Amino acid sequence: MALPSEEQVRQALAELTAETARAGRRPTVLGLARSLGLANATFWRQFPDIAEEVRDHARSHHPAGADTPHGDHLRRPAQEERRAAANNTELSDHLASAVANIQRLTLENHQFRQELEAAAKVTRLSARTYPA
């Protein structure tokens, strides 16, 4: 999957900002990353300047009612849980990719070993079972 261009990311940010403003919320990096079909960590890695802009903007422009300590206290664990879930999803994707690569390498190794044994004219001895 190809990464979006910076122009596409900025367009998605403008759309997300308008959407969240109508809902009385603020845009988040995670929301922007998801709208582009990217994992949060991938977005931070590929577009760190834009991610910091969104984060800094969110910190400096609190939506109505967010100044209450009680509201912040309730939102913070939910945000951390969403962030952890996004990171978990990305790590699961990496793990699945690693497993697929190990399987492919195992099959290639087996094939190369067979070709090497054939080229070297190795004769395989069958395994015998002996009575105990």
PDB file of C-alpha atoms in Angstrom:
ATOM      1  CA  MET A   1       0.000   0.000   0.000  1.00  0.00           C
ATOM      2  CA  ALA A   2       1.416   3.367  -0.998  1.00  0.00           C
ATOM      3  CA  LEU A   3       1.653   6.136   1.534  1.00  0.00           C
ATOM      4  CA  PRO A   4      -0.434   9.258   0.944  1.00  0.00           C
ATOM      5  CA  SER A   5       1.322  12.422  -0.152  1.00  0.00           C
ATOM      6  CA  GLU A   6       1.729  15.326   2.245  1.00  0.00           C
ATOM      7  CA  GLU A   7      -0.935  17.203   0.263  1.00  0.00           C
ATOM      8  CA  GLN A   8      -3.384  14.311   0.741  1.00  0.00           C
ATOM      9  CA  VAL A   9      -2.589  14.219   4.466  1.00  0.00           C
ATOM     10  CA  ARG A  10      -3.194  17.972   4.791  1.00  0.00           C
ATOM     11  CA  GLN A  11      -6.495  17.639   2.899  1.00  0.00           C
ATOM     12  CA  ALA A  12      -7.579  14.814   5.216  1.00  0.00           C
ATOM     13  CA  LEU A  13      -6.568  16.957   8.204  1.00  0.00           C
ATOM     14  CA  ALA A  14      -8.714  19.846   6.947  1.00  0.00           C
ATOM     15  CA  GLU A  15     -11.690  17.499   6.536  1.00  0.00           C
ATOM     16  CA  LEU A  16     -11.155  15.944   9.959  1.00  0.00           C
ATOM     17  CA  THR A  17     -10.801  19.381  11.602  1.00  0.00           C
ATOM     18  CA  ALA A  18     -14.094  20.517  10.092  1.00  0.00           C
ATOM     19  CA  GLU A  19     -15.832  17.295  11.072  1.00  0.00           C
ATOM     20  CA  THR A  20     -14.606  17.342  14.661  1.00  0.00           C
ATOM     21  CA  ALA A  21     -15.401  21.051  15.039  1.00  0.00           C
ATOM     22  CA  ARG A  22     -19.029  20.340  14.083  1.00  0.00           C
ATOM     23  CA  ALA A  23     -19.113  17.615  16.753  1.00  0.00           C
ATOM     24  CA  GLY A  24     -17.529  19.893  19.371  1.00  0.00           C
ATOM     25  CA  ARG A  25     -14.367  17.824  19.540  1.00  0.00           C
ATOM     26  CA  ARG A  26     -10.790  18.323  18.436  1.00  0.00           C
ATOM     27  CA  PRO A  27      -8.879  16.377  15.789  1.00  0.00           C
ATOM     28  CA  THR A  28      -6.425  13.740  16.945  1.00  0.00           C
ATOM     29  CA  VAL A  29      -3.401  12.185  15.310  1.00  0.00           C
ATOM     30  CA  LEU A  30      -4.971   8.760  15.724  1.00  0.00           C
ATOM     31  CA  GLY A  31      -8.164   9.935  14.024  1.00  0.00           C
ATOM     32  CA  LEU A  32      -6.174  11.422  11.155  1.00  0.00           C
ATOM     33  CA  ALA A  33      -4.072   8.263  10.790  1.00  0.00           C
ATOM     34  CA  ARG A  34      -7.179   6.069  10.739  1.00  0.00           C
ATOM     35  CA  SER A  35      -8.890   8.297   8.172  1.00  0.00           C
ATOM     36  CA  LEU A  36      -5.892   7.669   5.899  1.00  0.00           C
ATOM     37  CA  GLY A  37      -5.868   3.926   6.598  1.00  0.00           C
ATOM     38  CA  LEU A  38      -2.579   4.072   8.514  1.00  0.00           C
ATOM     39  CA  ALA A  39      -1.571   2.834  11.942  1.00  0.00           C
ATOM     40  CA  ASN A  40      -0.854   5.565  14.477  1.00  0.00           C
ATOM     41  CA  ALA A  41       2.836   4.634  14.762  1.00  0.00           C
ATOM     42  CA  THR A  42       3.226   4.525  10.976  1.00  0.00           C
ATOM     43  CA  PHE A  43       1.685   7.983  10.690  1.00  0.00           C
ATOM     44  CA  TRP A  44       4.040   9.379  13.358  1.00  0.00           C
ATOM     45  CA  ARG A  45       7.016   7.783  11.620  1.00  0.00           C
ATOM     46  CA  GLN A  46       6.117   9.025   8.116  1.00  0.00           C
ATOM     47  CA  PHE A  47       4.607  12.447   8.941  1.00  0.00           C
ATOM     48  CA  PRO A  48       6.145  13.578  12.259  1.00  0.00           C
ATOM     49  CA  ASP A  49       5.761  17.309  11.552  1.00  0.00           C
ATOM     50  CA  ILE A  50       2.047  17.041  10.797  1.00  0.00           C
ATOM     51  CA  ALA A  51       1.506  14.743  13.784  1.00  0.00           C
ATOM     52  CA  GLU A  52       3.153  17.273  16.090  1.00  0.00           C
ATOM     53  CA  GLU A  53       1.068  20.102  14.599  1.00  0.00           C
ATOM     54  CA  VAL A  54      -2.136  18.168  15.318  1.00  0.00           C
ATOM     55  CA  ARG A  55      -0.992  17.265  18.828  1.00  0.00           C
ATOM     56  CA  ASP A  56       0.104  20.821  19.651  1.00  0.00           C
ATOM     57  CA  HIS A  57      -3.097  22.289  18.210  1.00  0.00           C
ATOM     58  CA  ALA A  58      -5.197  19.869  20.262  1.00  0.00           C
ATOM     59  CA  ARG A  59      -3.337  20.790  23.430  1.00  0.00           C
ATOM     60  CA  SER A  60      -3.703  24.531  22.905  1.00  0.00           C
ATOM     61  CA  HIS A  61      -7.350  24.546  21.730  1.00  0.00           C
ATOM     62  CA  HIS A  62      -9.517  22.699  24.225  1.00  0.00           C
ATOM     63  CA  PRO A  63     -13.156  22.173  23.237  1.00  0.00           C
ATOM     64  CA  ALA A  64     -15.899  23.536  25.474  1.00  0.00           C
ATOM     65  CA  GLY A  65     -16.095  21.773  28.812  1.00  0.00           C
ATOM     66  CA  ALA A  66     -12.645  20.242  28.541  1.00  0.00           C
ATOM     67  CA  ASP A  67     -11.182  22.630  31.108  1.00  0.00           C
ATOM     68  CA  THR A  68     -12.747  20.702  33.931  1.00  0.00           C
ATOM     69  CA  PRO A  69     -10.289  18.415  35.673  1.00  0.00           C
ATOM     70  CA  HIS A  70     -13.001  15.796  36.001  1.00  0.00           C
ATOM     71  CA  GLY A  71     -13.554  15.645  32.221  1.00  0.00           C
ATOM     72  CA  ASP A  72      -9.826  15.368  31.520  1.00  0.00           C
ATOM     73  CA  HIS A  73      -9.483  12.702  34.173  1.00  0.00           C
ATOM     74  CA  LEU A  74     -12.153  10.584  32.485  1.00  0.00           C
ATOM     75  CA  ARG A  75     -10.848  11.109  28.950  1.00  0.00           C
ATOM     76  CA  ARG A  76      -7.193  10.314  29.579  1.00  0.00           C
ATOM     77  CA  PRO A  77      -7.576   6.551  30.317  1.00  0.00           C
ATOM     78  CA  ALA A  78      -9.839   6.132  27.295  1.00  0.00           C
ATOM     79  CA  GLN A  79      -7.279   7.854  25.063  1.00  0.00           C
ATOM     80  CA  GLU A  80      -4.500   5.670  26.454  1.00  0.00           C
ATOM     81  CA  GLU A  81      -6.619   2.575  25.879  1.00  0.00           C
ATOM     82  CA  ARG A  82      -7.289   3.565  22.254  1.00  0.00           C
ATOM     83  CA  ARG A  83      -3.590   4.297  21.728  1.00  0.00           C
ATOM     84  CA  ALA A  84      -2.638   0.935  23.236  1.00  0.00           C
ATOM     85  CA  ALA A  85      -5.222  -0.838  21.067  1.00  0.00           C
ATOM     86  CA  ALA A  86      -3.846   0.858  17.942  1.00  0.00           C
ATOM     87  CA  ASN A  87      -0.296  -0.090  18.904  1.00  0.00           C
ATOM     88  CA  ASN A  88      -1.457  -3.648  19.621  1.00  0.00           C
ATOM     89  CA  THR A  89      -3.055  -3.840  16.175  1.00  0.00           C
ATOM     90  CA  GLU A  90       0.138  -2.643  14.517  1.00  0.00           C
ATOM     91  CA  LEU A  91       2.265  -5.102  16.512  1.00  0.00           C
ATOM     92  CA  SER A  92      -0.118  -7.925  15.576  1.00  0.00           C
ATOM     93  CA  ASP A  93       0.304  -6.973  11.914  1.00  0.00           C
ATOM     94  CA  HIS A  94       4.093  -7.035  12.314  1.00  0.00           C
ATOM     95  CA  LEU A  95       3.915 -10.426  14.024  1.00  0.00           C
ATOM     96  CA  ALA A  96       1.751 -11.897  11.258  1.00  0.00           C
ATOM     97  CA  SER A  97       4.230 -10.592   8.695  1.00  0.00           C
ATOM     98  CA  ALA A  98       7.163 -12.101  10.607  1.00  0.00           C
ATOM     99  CA  VAL A  99       5.405 -15.489  10.834  1.00  0.00           C
ATOM    100  CA  ALA A 100       4.712 -15.441   7.088  1.00  0.00           C
ATOM    101  CA  ASN A 101       8.365 -14.609   6.376  1.00  0.00           C
ATOM    102  CA  ILE A 102       9.588 -17.433   8.622  1.00  0.00           C
ATOM    103  CA  GLN A 103       7.270 -19.871   6.849  1.00  0.00           C
ATOM    104  CA  ARG A 104       8.500 -18.721   3.432  1.00  0.00           C
ATOM    105  CA  LEU A 105      12.144 -18.953   4.491  1.00  0.00           C
ATOM    106  CA  THR A 106      11.586 -22.435   5.910  1.00  0.00           C
ATOM    107  CA  LEU A 107      10.100 -23.641   2.629  1.00  0.00           C
ATOM    108  CA  GLU A 108      12.904 -22.028   0.618  1.00  0.00           C
ATOM    109  CA  ASN A 109      15.517 -23.599   2.915  1.00  0.00           C
ATOM    110  CA  HIS A 110      13.957 -27.026   2.427  1.00  0.00           C
ATOM    111  CA  GLN A 111      13.931 -26.590  -1.348  1.00  0.00           C
ATOM    112  CA  PHE A 112      17.564 -25.369  -1.414  1.00  0.00           C
ATOM    113  CA  ARG A 113      18.651 -28.292   0.784  1.00  0.00           C
ATOM    114  CA  GLN A 114      17.008 -30.761  -1.584  1.00  0.00           C
ATOM    115  CA  GLU A 115      18.676 -29.109  -4.594  1.00  0.00           C
ATOM    116  CA  LEU A 116      22.062 -29.150  -2.841  1.00  0.00           C
ATOM    117  CA  GLU A 117      21.736 -32.808  -1.896  1.00  0.00           C
ATOM    118  CA  ALA A 118      20.747 -33.670  -5.458  1.00  0.00           C
ATOM    119  CA  ALA A 119      23.675 -31.718  -6.903  1.00  0.00           C
ATOM    120  CA  ALA A 120      26.109 -33.324  -4.450  1.00  0.00           C
ATOM    121  CA  LYS A 121      24.564 -36.774  -5.138  1.00  0.00           C
ATOM    122  CA  VAL A 122      23.783 -37.364  -1.475  1.00  0.00           C
ATOM    123  CA  THR A 123      22.022 -40.645  -0.802  1.00  0.00           C
ATOM    124  CA  ARG A 124      19.490 -40.490   1.976  1.00  0.00           C
ATOM    125  CA  LEU A 125      19.334 -43.432   4.368  1.00  0.00           C
ATOM    126  CA  SER A 126      15.907 -44.340   5.603  1.00  0.00           C
ATOM    127  CA  ALA A 127      15.325 -44.231   9.315  1.00  0.00           C
ATOM    128  CA  ARG A 128      15.068 -47.691  10.855  1.00  0.00           C
ATOM    129  CA  THR A 129      13.315 -48.518  14.031  1.00  0.00           C
ATOM    130  CA  TYR A 130      15.009 -50.983  16.334  1.00  0.00           C
ATOM    131  CA  PRO A 131      13.217 -53.034  18.937  1.00  0.00           C
ATOM    132  CA  ALA A 132      13.769 -51.869  22.467  1.00  0.00           C
TER     133      ALA A 132
END
